[in-house]
Amino acid sequence: MSLINQLIIRVPKWTVSWVLFAFDSIAGFLSMKYVFMDVLDSFQQPFWILFGITQCAWGTIFWFSNLYRGGPTVSRFSETENLVRITLILMIAGVFFLGINVNMGPITAPLMIRYWMYFTTITIVNRWIVRTLQKQLLRRGFGQHRALIIGTGHRAEYAAYSLINHEQKLFTVTGFIEAGKDARIHNNLPRPILGKEKELRTIIKKNPVSDVIIALDNMKHDRVMDLISVINGTPVSVKIVPDLYEVISGLARTEQITGLPLIDIDFKEGKWVGSGMKRAFDLAISLPILLGFLPIWAMIAVVIKINSKGPVFYNQERLGLNSEPFMIHKFRSMVHGAEDESGPIWALDDDPRITSMGRFIRRFRLDEIPQLFNVLKGEMSLIGPRPERPFFVEKLREEFPLYDRRFRMRPGITGWSQIKHPSDRDVEDVRQKLKYDFFYIENISFNLDMKILLSTLMVVLFGKGR
């Protein structure tokens, strides 16, 4: 691929990302100047220190949240929803810190809320302007994506015509790649077949390609992962045309591009875990919750002790990262010795072993709070697949050969499967939740963690736990 072609494809993405960051900085400056003008002098050092720290924080968080994506395929509505969700959670966290008497100088909760309102509003308006201008330029042929489609079957043909015929002209299709058993060639393919799967990396280098779209009729998981591994390391974006079932069941996080649902594979998502940011996020959330609401946790402990005989805490062995055993901590919600006669069993509807206080704390998920100590010790994360007991793990390994993939990361207090599916009551429940766990493992990101955290917060506030 020539240098000119690379620049035509790539420069607009970088340009838009920097423009968005610049506009966010302007929004931050105007909001801070207007809201804090009475308490901070904008021409003295404290203002600029606060502004610099704030913008570095916004820039880092927005980057991890995919809010600086330069491509023109970004949905304005999805981006707005994402932006509001993230800034709202951070504003609530800031107000919470003020509520537990964290000294922030002249900054008060009302000022912080006003800042959030101004900053979020200006940022949304700026982004709508940028994205709208970006789409207008796209219609004139500037910054158009050039897609290479893997597959030559019905799904590949449908994807190609969907992209080519769309009025916004986001994509032009460069050609197709034959992919093994999927190579059922159709005469109706609108572009030429450029080669076979084994030549994929060479074809990407020699052709002006910005996106590779996997559109196989037979979308087996291992097959798709092999293709992604081959593409990884090349300067292209990867997208997958999912099965209909994955779309309607929520097992795939899709974006609508020209009416075609696509799963966007972002190789940078691993930085959320690999950089240590996820661990820092766990500590930054867990410690304030433990300390800030200490009187409430003490009150719960006293009521549990009064309500039924037995210890306040319930400790149980679970398997964590790399199948390492650890002791999980919970507020006791069942009668003491509940499994002495029955042994380990699945959760039951209207379980008679649950105490009256236990039913209350389970409803608001408060029985899970002591697991924050597990998070602080590094045994768990705030968000991840739930840790399972060794007794059940042995049985589930026999039933599900890929079950051990859950142990690639720290288990979580809450997770994607917890907000998508009720508690495990039988093997079929495990089968469904396992799909959500695998989805989370493969799509882990700051953005997804924030979405799960907000959904869990709604469960806690409105008592929708089970």
CSV table of C-alpha atoms in Angstrom, one decimal:
chain,number,residue,atom,x,y,z
A,1,MET,CA,0.0,0.0,0.0
A,2,SER,CA,1.4,3.4,-0.9
A,3,LEU,CA,2.1,6.1,1.7
A,4,ILE,CA,-0.4,8.4,0.0
A,5,ASN,CA,-3.2,5.7,0.3
A,6,GLN,CA,-2.3,5.2,3.9
A,7,LEU,CA,-2.6,8.9,4.6
A,8,ILE,CA,-5.9,9.2,2.8
A,9,ILE,CA,-7.3,6.4,5.0
A,10,ARG,CA,-5.7,7.2,8.3
A,11,VAL,CA,-5.1,10.9,8.7
A,12,PRO,CA,-8.8,11.9,9.1
A,13,LYS,CA,-9.2,9.5,12.0
A,14,TRP,CA,-6.3,11.0,13.9
A,15,THR,CA,-7.4,14.5,13.0
A,16,VAL,CA,-10.9,13.9,14.3
A,17,SER,CA,-9.6,12.4,17.5
A,18,TRP,CA,-7.5,15.4,18.2
A,19,VAL,CA,-10.2,17.8,17.3
A,20,LEU,CA,-12.6,16.1,19.7
A,21,PHE,CA,-9.9,16.3,22.5
A,22,ALA,CA,-9.4,20.0,21.7
A,23,PHE,CA,-13.2,20.7,21.9
A,24,ASP,CA,-13.4,18.8,25.1
A,25,SER,CA,-10.6,21.0,26.5
A,26,ILE,CA,-12.5,24.1,25.4
A,27,ALA,CA,-15.7,22.8,27.1
A,28,GLY,CA,-13.7,22.1,30.3
A,29,PHE,CA,-12.2,25.5,30.3
A,30,LEU,CA,-15.5,27.4,29.7
A,31,SER,CA,-17.4,25.3,32.2
A,32,MET,CA,-14.7,25.7,34.9
A,33,LYS,CA,-14.3,29.4,34.2
A,34,TYR,CA,-18.0,30.0,34.5
A,35,VAL,CA,-18.8,27.8,37.4
A,36,PHE,CA,-15.8,28.4,39.6
A,37,MET,CA,-15.2,32.1,38.7
A,38,ASP,CA,-16.3,33.2,42.2
A,39,VAL,CA,-13.9,30.8,44.0
A,40,LEU,CA,-10.9,30.6,41.7
A,41,ASP,CA,-9.0,33.3,39.9
A,42,SER,CA,-8.6,32.1,36.3
A,43,PHE,CA,-5.3,33.9,36.1
A,44,GLN,CA,-3.7,32.4,39.2
A,45,GLN,CA,-1.9,29.1,39.5
A,46,PRO,CA,-4.7,27.1,41.3
A,47,PHE,CA,-7.1,27.4,38.4
A,48,TRP,CA,-4.6,26.1,35.8
A,49,ILE,CA,-3.5,23.3,38.1
A,50,LEU,CA,-7.2,22.2,38.6
A,51,PHE,CA,-7.9,22.6,34.9
A,52,GLY,CA,-4.8,20.6,33.8
A,53,ILE,CA,-5.6,17.7,36.2
A,54,THR,CA,-9.2,17.7,35.2
A,55,GLN,CA,-8.5,17.6,31.5
A,56,CYS,CA,-5.9,14.9,31.8
A,57,ALA,CA,-8.5,12.9,33.8
A,58,TRP,CA,-11.2,13.5,31.2
A,59,GLY,CA,-8.8,12.7,28.3
A,60,THR,CA,-7.7,9.4,29.9
A,61,ILE,CA,-11.2,8.3,30.8
A,62,PHE,CA,-12.7,9.2,27.4
A,63,TRP,CA,-9.9,7.5,25.6
A,64,PHE,CA,-10.5,4.2,27.5
A,65,SER,CA,-14.2,4.7,26.8
A,66,ASN,CA,-13.7,4.9,23.1
A,67,LEU,CA,-15.0,8.5,23.0
A,68,TYR,CA,-12.1,9.6,20.8
A,69,ARG,CA,-12.8,7.3,17.9
A,70,GLY,CA,-12.0,9.1,14.7
A,71,GLY,CA,-13.9,7.0,12.3
A,72,PRO,CA,-17.1,8.3,10.7
A,73,THR,CA,-19.1,5.3,11.7
A,74,VAL,CA,-19.7,6.5,15.2
A,75,SER,CA,-23.4,6.9,16.1
A,76,ARG,CA,-24.1,10.3,17.5
A,77,PHE,CA,-26.9,8.9,19.8
A,78,SER,CA,-24.7,6.1,21.1
A,79,GLU,CA,-21.8,8.5,21.8
A,80,THR,CA,-24.1,10.9,23.6
A,81,GLU,CA,-25.5,8.1,25.8
A,82,ASN,CA,-22.1,6.9,26.6
A,83,LEU,CA,-20.8,10.3,27.4
A,84,VAL,CA,-23.7,11.2,29.7
A,85,ARG,CA,-23.4,7.9,31.5
A,86,ILE,CA,-19.7,8.2,32.2
A,87,THR,CA,-19.7,11.9,33.2
A,88,LEU,CA,-22.8,11.2,35.4
A,89,ILE,CA,-21.1,8.4,37.3
A,90,LEU,CA,-18.0,10.5,37.8
A,91,MET,CA,-20.0,13.4,39.0
A,92,ILE,CA,-21.9,11.2,41.5
A,93,ALA,CA,-18.5,9.9,42.7
A,94,GLY,CA,-17.3,13.4,43.2
A,95,VAL,CA,-20.4,14.4,45.2
A,96,PHE,CA,-19.9,11.2,47.2
A,97,PHE,CA,-16.3,12.2,48.1
A,98,LEU,CA,-17.6,15.5,49.3
A,99,GLY,CA,-20.3,13.8,51.3
A,100,ILE,CA,-17.7,11.8,53.3
A,101,ASN,CA,-15.8,15.0,54.0
A,102,VAL,CA,-13.0,14.7,51.5
A,103,ASN,CA,-11.4,18.2,51.5
A,104,MET,CA,-11.7,19.7,48.0
A,105,GLY,CA,-11.1,23.3,49.1
A,106,PRO,CA,-13.7,25.8,47.8
A,107,ILE,CA,-15.4,23.1,45.6
A,108,THR,CA,-18.9,22.2,46.9
A,109,ALA,CA,-21.5,19.6,45.7
A,110,PRO,CA,-23.7,22.3,44.0
A,111,LEU,CA,-20.7,23.7,42.1
A,112,MET,CA,-19.7,20.2,41.0
A,113,ILE,CA,-23.2,19.5,39.7
A,114,ARG,CA,-23.3,22.8,37.8
A,115,TYR,CA,-19.9,22.0,36.3
A,116,TRP,CA,-21.2,18.6,35.2
A,117,MET,CA,-24.2,20.1,33.6
A,118,TYR,CA,-22.3,22.7,31.6
A,119,PHE,CA,-19.4,20.5,30.7
A,120,THR,CA,-21.7,17.6,29.5
A,121,THR,CA,-24.0,19.9,27.5
A,122,ILE,CA,-21.1,21.8,25.7
A,123,THR,CA,-19.3,18.5,25.0
A,124,ILE,CA,-22.4,16.9,23.5
A,125,VAL,CA,-23.1,20.0,21.3
A,126,ASN,CA,-19.4,20.0,20.2
A,127,ARG,CA,-19.5,16.3,19.3
A,128,TRP,CA,-22.7,16.6,17.3
A,129,ILE,CA,-21.2,19.4,15.3
A,130,VAL,CA,-18.0,17.4,14.6
A,131,ARG,CA,-19.8,14.2,13.8
A,132,THR,CA,-22.3,15.9,11.5
A,133,LEU,CA,-19.5,17.8,9.7
A,134,GLN,CA,-17.6,14.5,9.4
A,135,LYS,CA,-20.6,12.8,7.8
A,136,GLN,CA,-21.2,15.7,5.4
A,137,LEU,CA,-17.5,15.4,4.2
A,138,LEU,CA,-18.0,11.7,3.9
A,139,ARG,CA,-20.8,12.1,1.5
A,140,ARG,CA,-18.4,14.1,-0.7
A,141,GLY,CA,-15.9,11.2,-0.7
A,142,PHE,CA,-13.6,12.5,2.0
A,143,GLY,CA,-12.5,9.9,4.6
A,144,GLN,CA,-14.4,7.0,3.1
A,145,HIS,CA,-13.6,3.6,4.6
A,146,ARG,CA,-12.3,0.9,2.3
A,147,ALA,CA,-13.5,-2.5,3.4
A,148,LEU,CA,-12.1,-6.0,2.7
A,149,ILE,CA,-14.7,-8.7,3.3
A,150,ILE,CA,-13.7,-12.2,4.5
A,151,GLY,CA,-16.1,-14.7,3.0
A,152,THR,CA,-17.8,-15.3,-0.3
A,153,GLY,CA,-21.1,-16.8,0.8
A,154,HIS,CA,-24.6,-15.3,1.4
A,155,ARG,CA,-23.6,-13.3,4.4
A,156,ALA,CA,-20.7,-11.7,2.7
A,157,GLU,CA,-22.8,-10.8,-0.3
A,158,TYR,CA,-25.5,-9.3,1.9
A,159,ALA,CA,-22.9,-7.3,3.8
A,160,ALA,CA,-21.3,-5.9,0.6
A,161,TYR,CA,-24.5,-4.7,-0.9
A,162,SER,CA,-25.6,-3.2,2.4
A,163,LEU,CA,-22.4,-1.1,2.5
A,164,ILE,CA,-22.3,-0.2,-1.2
A,165,ASN,CA,-25.9,0.9,-1.6
A,166,HIS,CA,-26.2,2.9,1.6
A,167,GLU,CA,-26.9,6.6,0.9
A,168,GLN,CA,-24.2,7.9,3.3
A,169,LYS,CA,-21.4,6.0,1.4
A,170,LEU,CA,-19.5,5.3,4.6
A,171,PHE,CA,-17.7,2.3,2.9
A,172,THR,CA,-16.5,1.3,-0.4
A,173,VAL,CA,-15.8,-2.5,-0.8
A,174,THR,CA,-12.3,-3.3,-2.1
A,175,GLY,CA,-12.9,-7.0,-2.6
A,176,PHE,CA,-13.4,-10.4,-1.0
A,177,ILE,CA,-11.3,-13.1,0.6
A,178,GLU,CA,-12.0,-16.8,0.2
A,179,ALA,CA,-12.1,-18.4,3.6
A,180,GLY,CA,-11.8,-22.2,3.7
A,181,LYS,CA,-15.1,-24.1,3.8
A,182,ASP,CA,-17.0,-20.8,3.5
A,183,ALA,CA,-15.7,-20.4,-0.1
A,184,ARG,CA,-19.1,-20.8,-1.7
A,185,ILE,CA,-18.5,-18.3,-4.5
A,186,HIS,CA,-21.5,-16.4,-5.9
A,187,ASN,CA,-21.6,-14.9,-9.3
A,188,ASN,CA,-23.4,-11.9,-7.8
A,189,LEU,CA,-20.5,-10.6,-5.7
A,190,PRO,CA,-20.1,-6.9,-6.6
A,191,ARG,CA,-16.3,-6.8,-6.2
A,192,PRO,CA,-13.5,-9.2,-7.2
A,193,ILE,CA,-12.1,-12.0,-5.1
A,194,LEU,CA,-8.5,-10.8,-4.2
A,195,GLY,CA,-7.2,-14.1,-2.8
A,196,LYS,CA,-7.4,-16.8,-0.2
A,197,GLU,CA,-7.3,-16.7,3.5
A,198,LYS,CA,-3.6,-17.6,3.8
A,199,GLU,CA,-2.7,-14.5,1.8
A,200,LEU,CA,-4.8,-12.2,4.0
A,201,ARG,CA,-1.9,-10.2,5.6
A,202,THR,CA,-0.2,-9.7,2.2
A,203,ILE,CA,-3.5,-8.5,0.6
A,204,ILE,CA,-4.0,-6.0,3.4
A,205,LYS,CA,-0.5,-4.6,2.9
A,206,LYS,CA,-0.8,-4.3,-0.9
A,207,ASN,CA,-4.4,-2.8,-1.0
A,208,PRO,CA,-5.8,0.4,0.4
A,209,VAL,CA,-7.8,-1.3,3.2
A,210,SER,CA,-9.0,0.4,6.3
A,211,ASP,CA,-11.4,-2.2,7.6
A,212,VAL,CA,-11.7,-6.0,7.5
A,213,ILE,CA,-15.2,-7.3,7.8
A,214,ILE,CA,-15.6,-11.0,8.8
A,215,ALA,CA,-18.8,-12.3,7.2
A,216,LEU,CA,-18.7,-16.1,7.2
A,217,ASP,CA,-21.8,-18.2,6.8
A,218,ASN,CA,-20.3,-20.6,9.3
A,219,MET,CA,-19.4,-18.4,12.3
A,220,LYS,CA,-17.8,-20.9,14.7
A,221,HIS,CA,-16.1,-19.2,17.6
A,222,ASP,CA,-12.6,-20.7,17.1
A,223,ARG,CA,-12.7,-20.0,13.4
A,224,VAL,CA,-13.4,-16.3,14.0
A,225,MET,CA,-10.7,-16.1,16.7
A,226,ASP,CA,-8.2,-17.6,14.3
A,227,LEU,CA,-8.9,-14.9,11.7
A,228,ILE,CA,-8.8,-12.1,14.3
A,229,SER,CA,-5.4,-13.4,15.4
A,230,VAL,CA,-4.1,-13.3,11.8
A,231,ILE,CA,-5.3,-9.7,11.3
A,232,ASN,CA,-4.1,-8.5,14.7
A,233,GLY,CA,-0.9,-6.4,14.2
A,234,THR,CA,-2.1,-4.9,10.8
A,235,PRO,CA,-3.2,-1.3,10.6
A,236,VAL,CA,-6.9,-2.1,10.1
A,237,SER,CA,-10.1,-2.1,12.1
A,238,VAL,CA,-11.9,-5.5,12.4
A,239,LYS,CA,-15.6,-5.9,12.4
A,240,ILE,CA,-17.8,-9.0,12.4
A,241,VAL,CA,-21.3,-9.6,10.9
A,242,PRO,CA,-22.9,-11.4,13.8
A,243,ASP,CA,-25.5,-14.2,13.9
A,244,LEU,CA,-29.1,-13.0,14.3
A,245,TYR,CA,-29.4,-14.8,17.6
A,246,GLU,CA,-26.4,-13.0,19.0
A,247,VAL,CA,-28.0,-9.7,18.1
A,248,ILE,CA,-31.4,-10.3,19.6
A,249,SER,CA,-30.1,-12.0,22.7
A,250,GLY,CA,-27.6,-9.3,23.7
A,251,LEU,CA,-24.7,-11.7,23.5
A,252,ALA,CA,-23.0,-9.4,21.0
A,253,ARG,CA,-22.4,-5.7,21.4
A,254,THR,CA,-23.2,-4.3,18.0
A,255,GLU,CA,-23.3,-1.0,16.3
A,256,GLN,CA,-25.5,-0.2,13.4
A,257,ILE,CA,-23.6,0.8,10.3
A,258,THR,CA,-25.6,1.5,7.2
A,259,GLY,CA,-28.4,-0.6,8.7
A,260,LEU,CA,-26.0,-3.6,9.0
A,261,PRO,CA,-25.3,-4.8,12.6
A,262,LEU,CA,-21.5,-5.1,13.2
A,263,ILE,CA,-19.4,-6.2,16.1
A,264,ASP,CA,-16.4,-3.8,16.4
A,265,ILE,CA,-13.2,-5.6,17.6
A,266,ASP,CA,-10.9,-3.1,19.3
A,267,PHE,CA,-7.4,-4.5,20.0
A,268,LYS,CA,-6.7,-1.6,22.3
A,269,GLU,CA,-9.3,-2.8,24.8
A,270,GLY,CA,-6.7,-5.0,26.5
A,271,LYS,CA,-5.0,-1.8,27.7
A,272,TRP,CA,-7.8,-1.4,30.3
A,273,VAL,CA,-6.5,-4.5,32.0
A,274,GLY,CA,-2.9,-4.7,31.0
A,275,SER,CA,-2.1,-1.1,32.0
A,276,GLY,CA,-3.3,-1.6,35.5
A,277,MET,CA,-6.1,0.9,35.1
A,278,LYS,CA,-8.7,-1.7,35.9
A,279,ARG,CA,-7.0,-2.5,39.2
A,280,ALA,CA,-6.6,1.2,40.0
A,281,PHE,CA,-10.3,1.6,39.2
A,282,ASP,CA,-11.2,-1.2,41.6
A,283,LEU,CA,-9.2,0.4,44.5
A,284,ALA,CA,-10.5,3.9,43.8
A,285,ILE,CA,-14.1,2.7,44.1
A,286,SER,CA,-13.8,0.0,46.8
A,287,LEU,CA,-12.0,1.9,49.5
A,288,PRO,CA,-14.3,5.0,49.6
A,289,ILE,CA,-17.4,2.7,49.7
A,290,LEU,CA,-16.0,0.7,52.6
A,291,LEU,CA,-14.9,3.7,54.6
A,292,GLY,CA,-17.6,6.2,53.6
A,293,PHE,CA,-20.5,3.9,54.6
A,294,LEU,CA,-18.8,2.2,57.6
A,295,PRO,CA,-21.7,3.1,60.0
A,296,ILE,CA,-24.2,1.4,57.7
A,297,TRP,CA,-22.1,-1.7,57.4
A,298,ALA,CA,-21.8,-1.8,61.2
A,299,MET,CA,-25.6,-1.4,61.6
A,300,ILE,CA,-26.2,-4.3,59.2
A,301,ALA,CA,-23.8,-6.5,61.2
A,302,VAL,CA,-25.6,-5.7,64.4
A,303,VAL,CA,-29.0,-6.5,62.9
A,304,ILE,CA,-27.7,-9.8,61.4
A,305,LYS,CA,-26.5,-10.8,64.9
A,306,ILE,CA,-29.8,-9.9,66.5
A,307,ASN,CA,-31.9,-11.5,63.8
A,308,SER,CA,-30.5,-15.0,63.9
A,309,LYS,CA,-27.9,-17.1,65.7
A,310,GLY,CA,-24.5,-17.5,64.1
A,311,PRO,CA,-21.6,-15.3,62.9
A,312,VAL,CA,-22.1,-12.0,61.0
A,313,PHE,CA,-19.9,-13.0,58.1
A,314,TYR,CA,-20.0,-16.1,55.9
A,315,ASN,CA,-16.7,-17.2,54.4
A,316,GLN,CA,-16.6,-19.8,51.6
A,317,GLU,CA,-13.9,-21.1,49.3
A,318,ARG,CA,-14.1,-20.0,45.7
A,319,LEU,CA,-11.8,-20.3,42.7
A,320,GLY,CA,-10.3,-17.1,41.3
A,321,LEU,CA,-7.7,-16.0,38.8
A,322,ASN,CA,-5.9,-19.0,37.3
A,323,SER,CA,-8.2,-21.3,39.3
A,324,GLU,CA,-6.4,-20.2,42.6
A,325,PRO,CA,-8.6,-20.9,45.6
A,326,PHE,CA,-9.5,-18.0,48.0
A,327,MET,CA,-12.0,-17.3,50.8
A,328,ILE,CA,-14.8,-15.1,49.7
A,329,HIS,CA,-16.5,-12.9,52.4
A,330,LYS,CA,-20.2,-12.1,52.6
A,331,PHE,CA,-22.7,-10.9,55.2
A,332,ARG,CA,-24.5,-14.0,56.3
A,333,SER,CA,-28.0,-14.2,54.8
A,334,MET,CA,-28.9,-17.8,55.7
A,335,VAL,CA,-29.4,-19.6,58.9
A,336,HIS,CA,-26.1,-20.8,60.4
A,337,GLY,CA,-25.1,-24.2,59.0
A,338,ALA,CA,-27.5,-24.1,56.2
A,339,GLU,CA,-25.7,-26.7,54.1
A,340,ASP,CA,-24.7,-29.0,56.9
A,341,GLU,CA,-27.3,-31.6,55.9
A,342,SER,CA,-28.0,-30.8,52.2
A,343,GLY,CA,-24.4,-30.0,51.1
A,344,PRO,CA,-23.8,-27.6,48.2
A,345,ILE,CA,-26.9,-27.0,46.2
A,346,TRP,CA,-28.2,-24.5,43.5
A,347,ALA,CA,-30.0,-21.4,44.6
A,348,LEU,CA,-33.7,-21.9,45.3
A,349,ASP,CA,-36.7,-19.6,44.8
A,350,ASP,CA,-38.2,-18.7,48.2
A,351,ASP,CA,-35.3,-20.5,49.9
A,352,PRO,CA,-36.5,-21.3,53.5
A,353,ARG,CA,-32.9,-21.2,54.7
A,354,ILE,CA,-32.7,-17.4,54.1
A,355,THR,CA,-33.4,-15.3,57.2
A,356,SER,CA,-35.7,-12.2,57.1
A,357,MET,CA,-32.7,-9.9,57.4
A,358,GLY,CA,-30.9,-12.0,54.7
A,359,ARG,CA,-33.8,-11.5,52.3
A,360,PHE,CA,-33.6,-7.8,52.8
A,361,ILE,CA,-29.8,-7.5,52.2
A,362,ARG,CA,-30.0,-9.8,49.2
A,363,ARG,CA,-32.7,-7.7,47.7
A,364,PHE,CA,-30.3,-4.7,47.7
A,365,ARG,CA,-27.2,-6.8,47.1
A,366,LEU,CA,-25.8,-5.6,50.4
A,367,ASP,CA,-24.7,-9.2,51.4
A,368,GLU,CA,-21.9,-8.8,48.8
A,369,ILE,CA,-20.3,-5.7,50.4
A,370,PRO,CA,-17.6,-7.6,52.4
A,371,GLN,CA,-16.2,-8.8,49.1
A,372,LEU,CA,-14.8,-5.3,48.8
A,373,PHE,CA,-12.1,-6.7,51.1
A,374,ASN,CA,-11.4,-9.4,48.5
A,375,VAL,CA,-11.0,-6.6,46.0
A,376,LEU,CA,-8.6,-4.7,48.1
A,377,LYS,CA,-6.5,-7.9,48.6
A,378,GLY,CA,-6.4,-8.4,44.9
A,379,GLU,CA,-8.4,-11.7,44.9
A,380,MET,CA,-11.4,-10.2,43.1
A,381,SER,CA,-12.3,-7.2,40.9
A,382,LEU,CA,-15.4,-5.1,41.1
A,383,ILE,CA,-16.5,-6.4,37.8
A,384,GLY,CA,-15.9,-9.8,36.2
A,385,PRO,CA,-17.3,-13.3,36.1
A,386,ARG,CA,-18.7,-14.5,39.5
A,387,PRO,CA,-16.4,-16.8,41.4
A,388,GLU,CA,-17.7,-20.4,41.7
A,389,ARG,CA,-17.2,-23.0,44.3
A,390,PRO,CA,-14.8,-25.9,43.7
A,391,PHE,CA,-17.6,-28.4,44.1
A,392,PHE,CA,-19.5,-27.0,41.2
A,393,VAL,CA,-16.5,-26.1,39.1
A,394,GLU,CA,-15.6,-29.8,38.8
A,395,LYS,CA,-19.0,-30.7,37.5
A,396,LEU,CA,-19.2,-27.7,35.2
A,397,ARG,CA,-15.8,-28.5,33.6
A,398,GLU,CA,-17.2,-31.8,32.6
A,399,GLU,CA,-20.3,-30.2,31.1
A,400,PHE,CA,-18.6,-27.2,29.5
A,401,PRO,CA,-15.1,-27.9,28.0
A,402,LEU,CA,-14.4,-24.1,27.7
A,403,TYR,CA,-15.4,-23.3,31.3
A,404,ASP,CA,-11.8,-22.6,32.4
A,405,ARG,CA,-11.7,-19.5,30.2
A,406,ARG,CA,-13.5,-17.8,33.0
A,407,PHE,CA,-10.3,-18.1,35.1
A,408,ARG,CA,-8.3,-15.8,32.8
A,409,MET,CA,-9.2,-12.8,34.9
A,410,ARG,CA,-10.1,-11.9,38.5
A,411,PRO,CA,-13.7,-12.8,39.4
A,412,GLY,CA,-16.0,-9.9,40.1
A,413,ILE,CA,-18.6,-8.8,42.7
A,414,THR,CA,-20.9,-8.0,39.8
A,415,GLY,CA,-20.7,-8.7,36.1
A,416,TRP,CA,-22.3,-8.8,32.6
A,417,SER,CA,-24.0,-12.1,33.3
A,418,GLN,CA,-25.4,-10.9,36.7
A,419,ILE,CA,-27.2,-8.0,35.1
A,420,LYS,CA,-28.4,-10.1,32.1
A,421,HIS,CA,-29.5,-13.3,33.8
A,422,PRO,CA,-30.8,-14.3,37.3
A,423,SER,CA,-28.9,-16.5,39.8
A,424,ASP,CA,-27.9,-20.0,38.8
A,425,ARG,CA,-30.6,-22.5,39.5
A,426,ASP,CA,-29.6,-25.3,37.2
A,427,VAL,CA,-27.1,-26.2,34.5
A,428,GLU,CA,-29.1,-24.5,31.8
A,429,ASP,CA,-28.8,-21.2,33.7
A,430,VAL,CA,-25.0,-21.7,33.9
A,431,ARG,CA,-25.0,-22.4,30.1
A,432,GLN,CA,-26.7,-19.0,29.4
A,433,LYS,CA,-24.5,-17.1,31.9
A,434,LEU,CA,-21.4,-18.6,30.5
A,435,LYS,CA,-22.1,-17.0,27.1
A,436,TYR,CA,-22.4,-13.6,28.8
A,437,ASP,CA,-19.1,-14.3,30.8
A,438,PHE,CA,-17.3,-15.1,27.5
A,439,PHE,CA,-18.7,-12.0,25.9
A,440,TYR,CA,-17.4,-9.9,28.8
A,441,ILE,CA,-13.9,-11.5,28.7
A,442,GLU,CA,-13.6,-10.8,25.0
A,443,ASN,CA,-15.0,-7.3,25.1
A,444,ILE,CA,-13.7,-6.0,28.4
A,445,SER,CA,-13.2,-2.3,28.5
A,446,PHE,CA,-13.7,0.7,30.7
A,447,ASN,CA,-16.9,1.6,28.9
A,448,LEU,CA,-18.4,-1.8,29.5
A,449,ASP,CA,-17.3,-1.8,33.1
A,450,MET,CA,-19.0,1.6,33.6
A,451,LYS,CA,-22.2,0.3,32.0
A,452,ILE,CA,-22.2,-2.7,34.3
A,453,LEU,CA,-21.5,-0.6,37.3
A,454,LEU,CA,-24.3,1.8,36.6
A,455,SER,CA,-26.8,-1.1,36.0
A,456,THR,CA,-25.7,-2.7,39.3
A,457,LEU,CA,-26.2,0.7,41.0
A,458,MET,CA,-29.8,0.7,39.8
A,459,VAL,CA,-30.3,-2.8,41.2
A,460,VAL,CA,-28.9,-1.6,44.6
A,461,LEU,CA,-31.0,1.6,44.7
A,462,PHE,CA,-34.3,0.0,43.6
A,463,GLY,CA,-33.9,-3.3,45.4
A,464,LYS,CA,-34.1,-5.5,42.3
A,465,GLY,CA,-31.6,-8.1,43.5
A,466,ARG,CA,-32.6,-11.8,43.9
